[in-house]
Coordinates of C-alpha atoms in Angstrom, one line a residue:
Chain Q
M1212 CA -35.8 22.5 11.4
K1213 CA -32.8 23.1 9.9
S1214 CA -31.8 26.2 10.3
T1215 CA -32.5 25.7 14.1
A1216 CA -30.3 22.9 14.4
L1217 CA -27.4 25.1 12.9
S1218 CA -27.8 27.8 15.1
I1219 CA -27.3 25.8 17.6
V1220 CA -23.6 24.3 16.0
A1221 CA -23.0 27.5 14.9
C1222 CA -22.9 29.0 19.2
L1223 CA -21.1 25.8 20.5
L1224 CA -18.2 26.4 17.9
L1225 CA -17.8 29.9 18.7
V1226 CA -18.1 28.8 22.5
S1227 CA -15.3 26.3 22.0
V1228 CA -13.2 28.2 20.1
T1229 CA -13.9 31.7 23.0
S1230 CA -12.9 28.5 25.1
N1231 CA -9.7 27.2 23.6
A1232 CA -8.2 31.0 22.9
E1233 CA -8.6 31.7 27.1
E1234 CA -7.8 28.3 28.7
A1235 CA -5.2 26.3 26.4
P1236 CA -3.5 26.9 22.1
A1237 CA -5.3 26.2 20.1
V1238 CA -4.9 22.3 19.2
P1239 CA -6.4 21.9 15.2
P1240 CA -9.5 19.9 15.2
T1241 CA -9.1 15.7 14.1
M1242 CA -10.8 14.4 10.9
S1243 CA -13.3 13.0 13.1
E1244 CA -14.6 17.0 14.3
V1245 CA -13.7 17.8 10.4
L1246 CA -16.6 15.4 9.3
A1247 CA -17.8 16.2 12.3
R1248 CA -18.8 19.9 11.3
S1249 CA -18.8 19.2 7.7
S1250 CA -22.7 20.8 6.1
S1251 CA -24.1 18.8 3.6
S1252 CA -22.6 21.3 0.4
D1253 CA -19.3 19.9 1.1
W1254 CA -20.9 16.7 0.4
K1255 CA -21.4 15.7 -3.6
T1256 CA -23.9 13.0 -4.0
L1257 CA -21.5 10.1 -6.9
D1258 CA -23.5 10.1 -9.8
P1259 CA -25.0 6.6 -10.0
A1260 CA -23.7 6.3 -14.0
D1261 CA -20.6 7.6 -13.3
T1262 CA -20.8 4.3 -10.7
L1263 CA -19.1 0.9 -11.5
V1264 CA -20.6 -2.1 -9.5
L1265 CA -18.8 -5.1 -10.2
D1266 CA -20.5 -8.3 -8.1
L1267 CA -18.1 -11.2 -7.2
P1268 CA -19.6 -14.0 -5.4
S1269 CA -17.6 -13.0 -2.4
G1270 CA -19.6 -9.6 -2.8
R1271 CA -20.3 -5.8 -4.1
V1272 CA -17.4 -3.8 -5.1
I1273 CA -18.9 -0.4 -6.1
M1274 CA -15.9 2.9 -8.0
A1275 CA -16.5 6.2 -9.3
L1276 CA -15.6 7.0 -12.3
A1277 CA -13.5 10.1 -13.8
P1278 CA -15.0 11.5 -17.3
E1279 CA -13.5 14.8 -15.9
F1280 CA -9.9 13.0 -16.4
A1281 CA -10.2 9.9 -19.4
P1282 CA -13.6 10.2 -21.2
E1283 CA -13.1 8.3 -23.7
H1284 CA -12.1 5.1 -22.0
V1285 CA -15.1 6.4 -19.6
A1286 CA -17.7 6.3 -22.2
N1287 CA -16.0 3.2 -24.0
I1288 CA -16.4 0.9 -20.4
K1289 CA -20.3 2.5 -20.4
A1290 CA -20.3 0.8 -24.1
L1291 CA -18.6 -2.5 -22.4
V1292 CA -21.5 -2.5 -20.2
A1293 CA -25.0 -1.9 -21.9
E1294 CA -23.3 -5.6 -24.2
R1295 CA -22.2 -6.8 -21.3
F1296 CA -18.6 -7.5 -21.6
Y1297 CA -17.6 -8.0 -18.3
D1298 CA -20.6 -10.3 -17.1
G1299 CA -19.0 -14.2 -16.9
L1300 CA -14.9 -13.4 -17.5
V1301 CA -12.9 -13.4 -14.4
V1302 CA -10.8 -11.6 -12.3
V1303 CA -6.9 -13.6 -13.9
R1304 CA -4.5 -11.5 -11.5
S1305 CA -3.5 -10.4 -7.6
Q1306 CA -0.5 -9.9 -7.3
D1307 CA 0.2 -9.1 -3.7
N1308 CA 1.5 -5.4 -2.2
Y1309 CA 0.8 -4.0 -5.7
V1310 CA -2.8 -5.1 -8.4
V1311 CA -5.4 -6.8 -8.9
Q1312 CA -7.1 -7.5 -12.3
W1313 CA -9.7 -8.9 -14.4
G1314 CA -10.3 -9.3 -17.6
D1315 CA -11.3 -12.6 -20.6
P1316 CA -8.2 -15.4 -19.8
A1317 CA -8.5 -16.2 -22.8
E1318 CA -4.3 -15.8 -24.3
D1319 CA -5.7 -16.9 -28.4
P1320 CA -7.1 -13.4 -29.3
A1321 CA -9.8 -15.6 -31.0
E1322 CA -11.2 -17.3 -28.5
R1323 CA -11.6 -14.0 -26.6
K1324 CA -15.5 -12.9 -26.2
P1325 CA -16.6 -10.7 -28.5
V1326 CA -16.6 -7.1 -28.4
K1327 CA -19.6 -5.9 -30.0
K1328 CA -20.5 -2.5 -30.3
A1329 CA -17.5 -0.8 -27.9
R1330 CA -14.4 0.4 -29.3
T1331 CA -10.7 -2.4 -29.3
S1332 CA -9.0 0.0 -28.5
L1333 CA -8.7 3.8 -27.5
A1334 CA -5.2 6.1 -27.8
P1335 CA -4.0 6.6 -24.5
E1336 CA -5.2 9.6 -21.8
F1337 CA -2.0 9.8 -19.3
D1338 CA -2.6 13.1 -18.6
R1339 CA -4.4 16.1 -19.9
A1340 CA -4.4 20.4 -19.4
L1341 CA -4.4 21.7 -16.4
S1342 CA -8.1 23.6 -16.2
D1343 CA -9.9 26.4 -13.9
D1344 CA -12.9 24.4 -14.0
L1345 CA -10.9 21.7 -12.1
P1346 CA -9.3 23.5 -9.4
V1347 CA -6.6 21.1 -7.5
T1348 CA -6.3 21.7 -3.4
L1349 CA -2.4 21.0 -3.5
L1350 CA -0.8 19.8 -0.6
P1351 CA 2.4 21.3 1.1
D1352 CA 5.4 18.2 1.3
G1353 CA 6.6 18.0 -1.9
D1354 CA 6.7 14.2 -3.8
A1355 CA 9.4 11.9 -4.8
Y1356 CA 6.9 11.7 -8.2
A1357 CA 5.7 14.6 -9.6
P1358 CA 6.5 18.5 -9.3
Q1359 CA 3.6 18.9 -7.0
V1360 CA 0.7 16.9 -5.6
G1361 CA -3.4 16.9 -4.3
F1362 CA -7.1 16.3 -5.4
A1363 CA -8.8 17.3 -8.4
A1364 CA -12.5 15.7 -8.8
G1365 CA -12.6 14.1 -5.2
F1366 CA -9.7 12.2 -7.4
P1367 CA -5.8 12.2 -6.2
V1368 CA -3.8 14.1 -8.6
A1369 CA -0.4 14.9 -9.8
V1370 CA 0.7 18.4 -11.6
D1371 CA 4.0 19.6 -13.5
P1372 CA 2.2 23.8 -13.9
A1373 CA 5.6 24.5 -16.0
A1374 CA 3.5 22.5 -18.7
G1375 CA 0.8 22.8 -17.3
R1376 CA -0.6 19.0 -17.8
M1377 CA -2.0 17.1 -14.5
W1378 CA -2.9 13.6 -14.1
L1379 CA -4.6 11.1 -11.9
T1380 CA -2.1 9.4 -9.5
H1381 CA -1.8 5.7 -8.7
C1382 CA -2.7 5.2 -4.9
Y1383 CA -4.2 3.5 -3.5
G1384 CA -8.2 1.7 -4.7
M1385 CA -7.5 3.3 -7.9
V1386 CA -9.0 2.4 -11.1
G1387 CA -6.8 1.4 -14.4
V1388 CA -7.2 0.2 -17.5
G1389 CA -4.4 -3.0 -18.5
R1390 CA -2.8 -2.5 -22.6
D1391 CA -0.2 -4.4 -24.2
V1392 CA 2.8 -2.9 -25.7
A1393 CA 1.0 -0.5 -27.6
L1394 CA -0.3 2.3 -25.8
D1395 CA -3.7 2.0 -27.6
S1396 CA -3.9 -1.5 -27.3
G1397 CA -6.3 -1.2 -24.4
N1398 CA -10.1 -1.3 -24.3
G1399 CA -11.4 -1.3 -20.9
G1400 CA -12.5 -5.0 -22.0
E1401 CA -9.7 -5.4 -18.8
M1402 CA -9.1 -3.4 -16.3
Y1403 CA -7.4 -3.4 -12.2
V1404 CA -7.5 -1.8 -8.7
V1405 CA -4.6 -1.3 -6.6
I1406 CA -4.7 -2.7 -3.2
G1407 CA -1.1 -2.3 -2.2
H1408 CA 1.2 0.7 -1.6
A1409 CA 0.9 3.2 -4.9
P1410 CA 2.8 1.4 -7.8
R1411 CA 3.4 5.9 -9.0
H1412 CA 5.7 4.5 -11.9
L1413 CA 2.8 3.4 -13.5
D1414 CA 1.2 7.2 -14.1
L1415 CA 1.7 8.7 -17.2
N1416 CA 1.7 4.5 -18.2
V1417 CA -1.2 3.6 -18.2
T1418 CA -5.4 5.4 -18.1
L1419 CA -6.5 6.0 -14.6
V1420 CA -10.7 5.7 -15.0
G1421 CA -11.7 6.4 -11.1
R1422 CA -11.1 4.5 -7.7
V1423 CA -12.8 2.1 -4.9
V1424 CA -15.4 3.9 -2.9
Q1425 CA -16.3 0.7 -1.3
G1426 CA -15.9 -2.6 -1.3
I1427 CA -12.5 -2.6 -1.6
E1428 CA -11.8 -5.2 1.2
V1429 CA -13.1 -7.8 -1.7
L1430 CA -10.9 -7.3 -3.5
S1431 CA -7.4 -7.2 -1.8
T1432 CA -8.0 -10.4 -0.3
L1433 CA -8.0 -12.2 -2.8
P1434 CA -5.9 -15.2 -2.6
R1435 CA -2.7 -14.0 -5.1
G1436 CA -1.6 -15.9 -7.9
T1437 CA 1.2 -17.5 -7.5
G1438 CA 2.4 -17.0 -11.5
D1439 CA 4.9 -14.8 -13.0
L1440 CA 2.9 -10.7 -12.0
G1441 CA 0.0 -12.8 -9.7
F1442 CA -1.7 -14.1 -12.9
Y1443 CA -3.5 -16.9 -11.7
E1444 CA -2.6 -20.6 -12.9
D1445 CA -5.3 -22.6 -12.7
P1446 CA -8.1 -22.1 -14.3
E1447 CA -9.8 -23.1 -11.3
Q1448 CA -8.9 -19.9 -8.9
F1449 CA -9.9 -17.6 -11.2
V1450 CA -12.9 -15.4 -10.2
E1451 CA -16.6 -14.4 -11.9
I1452 CA -17.6 -12.0 -12.6
A1453 CA -21.7 -11.8 -11.9
S1454 CA -21.4 -9.0 -13.0
L1455 CA -20.9 -4.5 -14.4
R1456 CA -23.2 -2.7 -14.2
L1457 CA -23.7 1.3 -13.5
G1458 CA -25.2 2.0 -10.5
S1459 CA -28.1 3.6 -12.6
E1460 CA -28.7 0.7 -14.0
I1461 CA -29.3 -1.2 -10.1
P1462 CA -33.2 -2.2 -9.0
E1463 CA -33.2 1.2 -6.4
A1464 CA -34.4 -1.7 -3.5
D1465 CA -30.8 -2.7 -3.9
W1466 CA -29.0 0.8 -4.2
R1467 CA -27.8 3.1 -0.8
D1468 CA -26.5 6.0 -2.6
L1469 CA -23.5 8.0 -1.5
E1470 CA -21.5 10.6 -0.9
I1471 CA -18.2 11.7 -1.1
L1472 CA -16.6 14.8 0.1
R1473 CA -15.6 17.4 -2.2
T1474 CA -12.3 17.7 -2.5
G1475 CA -12.2 21.7 -3.3
T1476 CA -13.7 22.5 0.6
A1477 CA -12.9 24.6 2.9
T1478 CA -13.8 20.9 5.3
F1479 CA -11.7 18.8 3.3
K1480 CA -8.2 21.4 3.0
A1481 CA -9.6 21.5 7.7
L1482 CA -8.9 17.2 6.9
I1483 CA -5.5 17.6 5.1
E1484 CA -4.2 19.8 7.9
S1485 CA -6.0 17.5 11.2
R1486 CA -3.9 14.2 9.2
R1487 CA -0.7 15.7 8.6
N1488 CA -0.7 17.2 12.0
R1489 CA -2.1 14.5 14.6
H1490 CA -3.0 15.4 17.9
E1491 CA -5.3 12.2 19.3
S1492 CA -3.6 11.1 23.0
W1493 CA -2.0 8.1 21.3
F1494 CA 1.0 10.3 18.7
A1495 CA 4.1 11.6 20.3
S1496 CA 4.6 13.5 16.8
P1497 CA 2.3 15.3 15.5
T1498 CA 4.4 13.8 11.7
G1499 CA 3.9 17.5 10.3
H1500 CA 3.6 16.4 6.6
I1501 CA 1.1 14.3 4.7
G1502 CA 2.2 12.4 1.6
L1503 CA -0.7 12.6 -1.5
C1504 CA -2.0 8.8 -1.4
N1505 CA -2.3 8.9 3.5
V1506 CA -4.5 11.5 3.1
P1507 CA -8.7 9.8 3.8
L1508 CA -10.9 10.2 0.7
P1509 CA -14.1 10.4 2.9
V1510 CA -17.3 8.0 1.0
R1511 CA -20.3 7.9 3.4
P1512 CA -24.2 6.4 2.0
V1513 CA -26.7 9.5 1.7
A1514 CA -29.0 10.1 5.1
E1515 CA -31.2 8.3 4.4
D1516 CA -34.7 11.6 4.1
Chain H
M38 CA 33.7 -25.5 -13.7
K39 CA 32.7 -22.5 -11.7
S40 CA 35.5 -20.1 -13.1
T41 CA 35.0 -20.7 -16.3
A42 CA 31.6 -19.9 -16.3
L43 CA 31.9 -17.0 -15.2
S44 CA 34.6 -16.0 -17.6
I45 CA 32.0 -16.9 -20.3
V46 CA 30.0 -14.7 -18.6
A47 CA 32.1 -12.1 -18.0
C48 CA 32.5 -12.4 -21.7
L49 CA 29.4 -12.4 -23.1
L50 CA 29.1 -8.8 -21.1
L51 CA 31.8 -7.7 -22.4
V52 CA 30.6 -8.5 -25.8
S53 CA 27.1 -6.7 -25.0
V54 CA 28.4 -3.5 -23.4
T55 CA 30.6 -3.0 -27.1
S56 CA 27.6 -3.7 -29.2
N57 CA 25.7 -1.1 -27.1
A58 CA 28.3 1.5 -27.1
E59 CA 28.7 1.1 -31.5
E60 CA 25.0 0.4 -32.2
A61 CA 22.9 2.6 -29.8
P62 CA 23.3 4.9 -27.2
A63 CA 23.5 3.1 -23.6
V64 CA 20.4 1.6 -22.0
P65 CA 20.0 0.9 -18.3
P66 CA 19.8 -2.6 -17.4
T67 CA 16.5 -3.8 -16.0
M68 CA 16.1 -5.9 -12.1
S69 CA 16.2 -8.6 -13.7
E70 CA 19.9 -7.8 -15.4
V71 CA 21.2 -6.7 -12.1
L72 CA 20.4 -9.5 -10.1
A73 CA 21.4 -11.6 -12.8
R74 CA 24.8 -10.1 -11.8
S75 CA 25.4 -10.1 -8.4
S76 CA 28.4 -11.7 -7.1
S77 CA 27.5 -13.6 -4.6
S78 CA 28.5 -11.7 -2.2
D79 CA 25.9 -8.7 -2.7
W80 CA 23.7 -11.5 -0.5
K81 CA 23.6 -12.0 3.4
T82 CA 21.7 -15.2 4.5
L83 CA 19.9 -13.9 7.3
D84 CA 20.7 -14.9 10.5
P85 CA 17.8 -17.1 11.8
A86 CA 18.6 -16.7 15.0
D87 CA 17.5 -12.8 14.1
T88 CA 14.3 -14.4 11.9
L89 CA 11.2 -14.5 13.9
V90 CA 9.0 -17.2 12.3
L91 CA 4.9 -17.2 12.0
D92 CA 2.8 -20.2 11.4
L93 CA -0.8 -19.3 10.8
P94 CA -3.5 -22.2 10.0
S95 CA -3.5 -20.5 6.0
G96 CA 0.9 -20.8 5.8
R97 CA 4.4 -19.4 6.6
V98 CA 5.2 -16.0 7.2
I99 CA 9.4 -15.1 8.0
M100 CA 10.4 -12.4 9.6
A101 CA 14.3 -10.7 9.6
L102 CA 14.5 -8.3 12.5
A103 CA 16.1 -5.8 13.5
P104 CA 17.6 -5.8 16.1
E105 CA 20.9 -2.8 15.1
F106 CA 17.2 -0.2 15.4
A107 CA 15.3 -1.8 18.7
P108 CA 18.1 -4.0 20.1
E109 CA 15.8 -4.0 23.6
H110 CA 12.2 -5.1 21.7
V111 CA 13.5 -7.4 19.8
A112 CA 15.7 -9.6 22.8
N113 CA 12.2 -9.6 24.8
I114 CA 10.8 -10.5 21.9
K115 CA 13.1 -13.9 21.6
A116 CA 12.5 -13.7 25.6
L117 CA 8.8 -14.1 24.6
V118 CA 9.7 -17.0 22.4
A119 CA 11.8 -18.3 24.8
E120 CA 9.3 -18.7 27.0
R121 CA 6.8 -19.6 24.6
F122 CA 4.2 -16.4 25.4
Y123 CA 2.7 -16.4 21.6
D124 CA 2.3 -19.8 21.3
G125 CA -2.2 -19.3 21.3
L126 CA -2.5 -15.7 21.5
V127 CA -4.5 -14.9 17.8
V128 CA -4.2 -12.2 14.9
V129 CA -6.9 -10.0 16.2
R130 CA -7.1 -7.0 13.9
S131 CA -7.4 -6.7 9.9
Q132 CA -8.2 -3.1 9.2
D133 CA -7.1 -2.7 4.7
N134 CA -4.6 -0.4 3.6
Y135 CA -3.4 -0.7 7.2
V136 CA -2.1 -3.8 9.6
V137 CA -2.8 -6.9 10.9
Q138 CA -2.0 -7.0 14.5
W139 CA -1.5 -9.5 17.1
G140 CA -2.0 -9.9 20.4
D141 CA -3.8 -11.3 23.3
P142 CA -7.3 -10.4 23.0
A143 CA -8.5 -9.9 26.9
E144 CA -9.5 -6.7 27.4
D145 CA -8.8 -7.7 31.4
P146 CA -5.5 -7.5 32.5
A147 CA -6.4 -9.6 34.8
E148 CA -7.4 -12.1 32.0
R149 CA -4.4 -11.9 29.8
K150 CA -1.6 -14.3 29.2
P151 CA 0.6 -13.9 32.2
V152 CA 4.3 -12.7 31.1
K153 CA 7.1 -15.0 32.9
K154 CA 10.3 -14.0 32.0
A155 CA 10.0 -11.8 29.5
R156 CA 10.7 -7.4 30.5
T157 CA 6.4 -5.9 31.6
S158 CA 7.3 -3.3 29.2
L159 CA 10.2 -1.0 27.0
A160 CA 11.6 2.9 26.5
P161 CA 10.0 3.5 23.1
E162 CA 13.0 3.3 20.2
F163 CA 11.7 4.9 17.8
D164 CA 15.3 6.5 16.2
R165 CA 19.0 6.4 16.7
A166 CA 21.5 7.9 15.9
L167 CA 24.2 7.8 12.7
S168 CA 26.1 6.6 13.0
D169 CA 29.5 4.8 10.4
D170 CA 29.1 1.4 11.4
L171 CA 25.5 1.6 9.7
P172 CA 25.1 3.2 6.5
V173 CA 22.9 4.9 4.7
T174 CA 22.4 4.5 0.9
L175 CA 20.3 7.5 0.5
L176 CA 17.4 7.9 -2.6
P177 CA 17.6 11.6 -4.4
D178 CA 13.5 11.5 -5.4
G179 CA 13.0 13.4 -1.5
D180 CA 10.1 12.5 0.4
A181 CA 7.0 13.5 1.5
Y182 CA 7.8 13.1 5.3
A183 CA 11.2 13.6 6.4
P184 CA 14.6 15.1 4.7
Q185 CA 16.2 12.1 3.4
V186 CA 15.5 8.7 2.9
G187 CA 17.4 5.0 2.0
F188 CA 18.5 2.4 3.0
A189 CA 20.3 0.2 6.3
A190 CA 20.9 -2.7 7.1
G191 CA 18.7 -3.8 4.9
F192 CA 16.0 -1.2 5.7
P193 CA 14.0 1.2 4.7
V194 CA 14.9 4.1 6.8
A195 CA 14.7 8.3 7.5
V196 CA 17.8 10.7 8.0
D197 CA 17.2 13.6 10.1
P198 CA 21.3 14.6 9.2
A199 CA 20.5 17.7 11.1
A200 CA 20.5 15.9 14.0
G201 CA 22.3 12.8 14.0
R202 CA 18.9 10.1 14.2
M203 CA 17.7 7.5 11.8
W204 CA 15.0 6.2 12.0
L205 CA 12.7 2.5 9.9
T206 CA 10.5 3.7 8.2
H207 CA 6.3 2.2 7.8
C208 CA 6.8 0.5 4.4
Y209 CA 5.0 -2.4 3.4
G210 CA 5.8 -5.8 5.5
M211 CA 7.5 -3.4 8.3
V212 CA 7.0 -4.9 11.4
G213 CA 6.5 -3.4 14.5
V214 CA 5.1 -3.4 18.3
G215 CA 1.3 -2.4 19.3
R216 CA 1.4 0.3 22.2
D217 CA -0.9 2.3 24.3
V218 CA -0.9 5.8 24.7
A219 CA 1.9 5.9 27.4
L220 CA 4.6 5.5 24.9
D221 CA 6.6 2.8 27.3
S222 CA 3.8 0.2 27.0
G223 CA 4.7 -1.9 23.9
N224 CA 7.1 -5.2 25.8
G225 CA 6.2 -7.1 21.8
G226 CA 3.5 -9.1 23.1
E227 CA 1.5 -7.5 20.2
M228 CA 2.8 -7.2 17.4
Y229 CA 1.9 -6.1 13.9
V230 CA 2.8 -6.0 9.9
V231 CA 1.3 -2.6 7.2
I232 CA -0.3 -4.5 4.7
G233 CA -1.5 -1.9 3.0
H234 CA 0.2 1.9 1.6
A235 CA 2.9 3.1 4.0
P236 CA 1.5 4.7 7.4
R237 CA 4.3 7.0 7.4
H238 CA 2.6 9.0 10.1
L239 CA 4.1 5.7 12.3
D240 CA 7.2 6.4 12.0
L241 CA 9.2 7.2 15.8
N242 CA 5.3 6.6 16.8
V243 CA 5.9 3.2 17.4
T244 CA 8.8 1.6 17.6
L245 CA 9.4 -0.7 14.1
V246 CA 11.7 -4.1 14.3
G247 CA 11.8 -5.6 11.3
R248 CA 10.2 -7.0 8.0
V249 CA 8.9 -9.4 6.5
V250 CA 10.2 -11.2 3.8
Q251 CA 8.6 -14.6 2.4
G252 CA 4.7 -15.6 3.2
I253 CA 3.3 -11.7 3.2
E254 CA 0.5 -12.1 1.7
V255 CA -0.6 -15.3 4.6
L256 CA -1.4 -12.3 6.2
S257 CA -3.0 -9.7 4.2
T258 CA -5.2 -11.6 2.7
L259 CA -7.4 -12.4 6.1
P260 CA -10.8 -11.5 5.6
R261 CA -11.3 -7.8 7.3
G262 CA -12.2 -7.2 10.8
T263 CA -15.8 -5.4 10.7
G264 CA -14.7 -2.9 14.0
D265 CA -13.5 -0.4 14.4
L266 CA -9.7 -0.4 13.3
G267 CA -10.7 -2.9 11.6
F268 CA -10.4 -5.5 14.7
Y269 CA -12.9 -8.7 14.2
E270 CA -16.2 -8.3 16.3
D271 CA -16.9 -12.5 16.6
P272 CA -13.8 -14.1 18.4
E273 CA -14.7 -17.0 16.2
Q274 CA -12.9 -14.7 13.4
F275 CA -9.7 -14.5 15.5
V276 CA -7.1 -16.6 13.9
E277 CA -5.5 -18.5 16.0
I278 CA -0.8 -18.3 16.2
A279 CA -0.4 -23.2 16.3
S280 CA 3.1 -21.2 16.8
L281 CA 5.5 -18.1 16.8
R282 CA 9.4 -19.6 16.7
L283 CA 13.1 -17.9 15.7
G284 CA 14.2 -19.2 13.1
S285 CA 17.4 -21.0 14.5
E286 CA 14.6 -22.4 15.9
I287 CA 13.1 -24.9 13.2
P288 CA 14.0 -28.4 12.6
E289 CA 16.4 -28.5 9.8
A290 CA 14.5 -30.6 7.3
D291 CA 11.6 -27.4 7.4
W292 CA 14.1 -24.1 7.4
R293 CA 15.6 -23.2 3.3
D294 CA 18.4 -20.3 4.9
L295 CA 16.8 -17.1 3.1
E296 CA 19.5 -14.3 2.0
I297 CA 19.2 -10.2 1.3
L298 CA 20.3 -7.9 -0.9
R299 CA 23.2 -6.1 1.0
T300 CA 21.6 -2.7 0.5
G301 CA 24.8 -1.2 0.7
T302 CA 25.8 -2.3 -2.3
A303 CA 26.8 -1.3 -5.7
T304 CA 23.9 -4.4 -7.4
F305 CA 21.5 -2.3 -4.9
K306 CA 21.9 1.3 -5.8
A307 CA 21.8 -0.4 -9.6
L308 CA 19.0 -1.1 -9.0
I309 CA 17.5 1.4 -7.3
E310 CA 18.6 3.2 -11.2
S311 CA 16.7 0.3 -13.5
R312 CA 14.0 1.6 -10.8
R313 CA 13.9 4.7 -11.0
N314 CA 14.5 4.5 -14.7
R315 CA 11.6 1.9 -16.4
H316 CA 12.9 0.6 -20.2
E317 CA 11.1 -2.4 -20.8
S318 CA 8.9 -1.9 -23.3
W319 CA 6.2 -1.0 -21.7
F320 CA 7.1 1.5 -20.9
A321 CA 6.1 4.9 -21.9
S322 CA 7.5 7.1 -19.3
P323 CA 10.9 6.1 -17.3
T324 CA 9.4 7.9 -15.0
G325 CA 13.2 9.7 -13.5
H326 CA 12.3 9.3 -10.4
I327 CA 11.5 6.1 -7.6
G328 CA 9.6 6.3 -3.6
L329 CA 11.0 4.5 -0.6
C330 CA 8.3 3.0 0.0
N331 CA 8.6 1.5 -3.8
V332 CA 12.2 0.0 -4.0
P333 CA 12.1 -3.6 -3.9
L334 CA 13.6 -5.0 -1.5
P335 CA 15.2 -8.8 -3.3
V336 CA 15.4 -11.8 -0.6
R337 CA 16.0 -15.5 -1.7
P338 CA 16.6 -18.5 -0.5
V339 CA 20.4 -19.6 -0.3
A340 CA 21.1 -22.3 -3.0
E341 CA 21.8 -25.4 -1.8
D342 CA 25.3 -26.9 -2.2

């Protein structure tokens, strides 16, 4: 059945292309059309063991980790999850057009929840070497912050080809590890999510560890803190973390695998073009350009058998 | 007293500069330092007659209008305010990382609130001619969408010098006028505010009319709609507009004038540099670049006598 269905789709596509060639100049497909034509191999199922599940009273946030970019931080976050470090900690900060952040609100280090087996400090993982193992799909329209930008392993990245380095970028929904002034002071026990216009000045200054793939509205609609930097001034405003788990720990009845569009595929490149050149009838100007943090990164539940 | 105080500040600044020159290489000031050194002439009091005041049950949103860029739309919005068109209409849409929008939710045009004296359609005001009357403070770091970007009259703008045109850009907090497919179908009766990463593909496709200067969190924390494009599916989710007024209509006891930093001043240029090069102790990398929608546009209450 499956191969028959594919053949029919292929035939329809051929007819459509022929028809376009005869009747009108080719119009690039819309994103919906690109996704409708995608094949199952264009999608990658997220590994539940590299996925974080944050449960707040108001809902669930699912995050894909990026061990390709921050292996030490990802490993330590998993160690903190294993010792249930996050459970009972709180969202301490919601700054409009910037970040939501959770951790231990105690100002006195002696009063903070103790770390058992995880590490308490880590060397920063702000960037990494370019590598053939991690190809980058580059964007053509430039960037105010970096020599090149694009996508690798499903994440937005910046590239400095002269230096041979690449790094994750602070687009909307990216997840990072808070730190104090000392560069090695972040261990993953305090994390933040970007909920505003990409604060790209944080690139190369903080270790990013992943991105939200579902439920970001649970964070982005939290009341804003009224203290400096959006910290909640009244402990009654803190939002308690019911639990932070790996996807692989969630009972099967409560879990649905997610898949993301692979960013190295021809389908993703077609998606970029569909967004650079908007031909939906509403658009007066197709734009002809796109910024790094404006490219959608499709996520969907894996189809059930 | 005032001139004495200023003299003391001036002396301290001189000492500080001398001290820097002797002891260490000059470090650019931080934004806080730039603003602390600003003079009253660096600030412009917003004209209450060109200011919109949106009252929702959860709070007040204040918007500065941009008659320099969209005179016809601004005039029509004022005409709609004068006939109390918006009062009792609702927020119909809250799409995460995109926009919040208000208007008349009736799908059937015959059921919509009638417009009395204001116009029901307007030619688009997507861009305007460059003019010596409206100088642009340009940014040096490029932009993915436009040949040049910067600020004019307190608003973020893009510039095409070859075409001699400039236009407002969809940064966080910008206010626009919704339209249907027909370019002249927006009259201001439906408006939206950007609450996510700048959707710059809307530039030159929709008429922008201003920006939020206070209270955007009232909009950005609204529950997200679960329908397509973030529309509320259940009318019970609509958020009713208590009133939309001009600042000049608000009773004095309930009004405090606001002022914005003038974007053509040396102070604003120093602010841009302070944000391009971050020398606060927390920063490992000063960045050395800035994007259009990352430049803060300071707003403050006018000092009381």
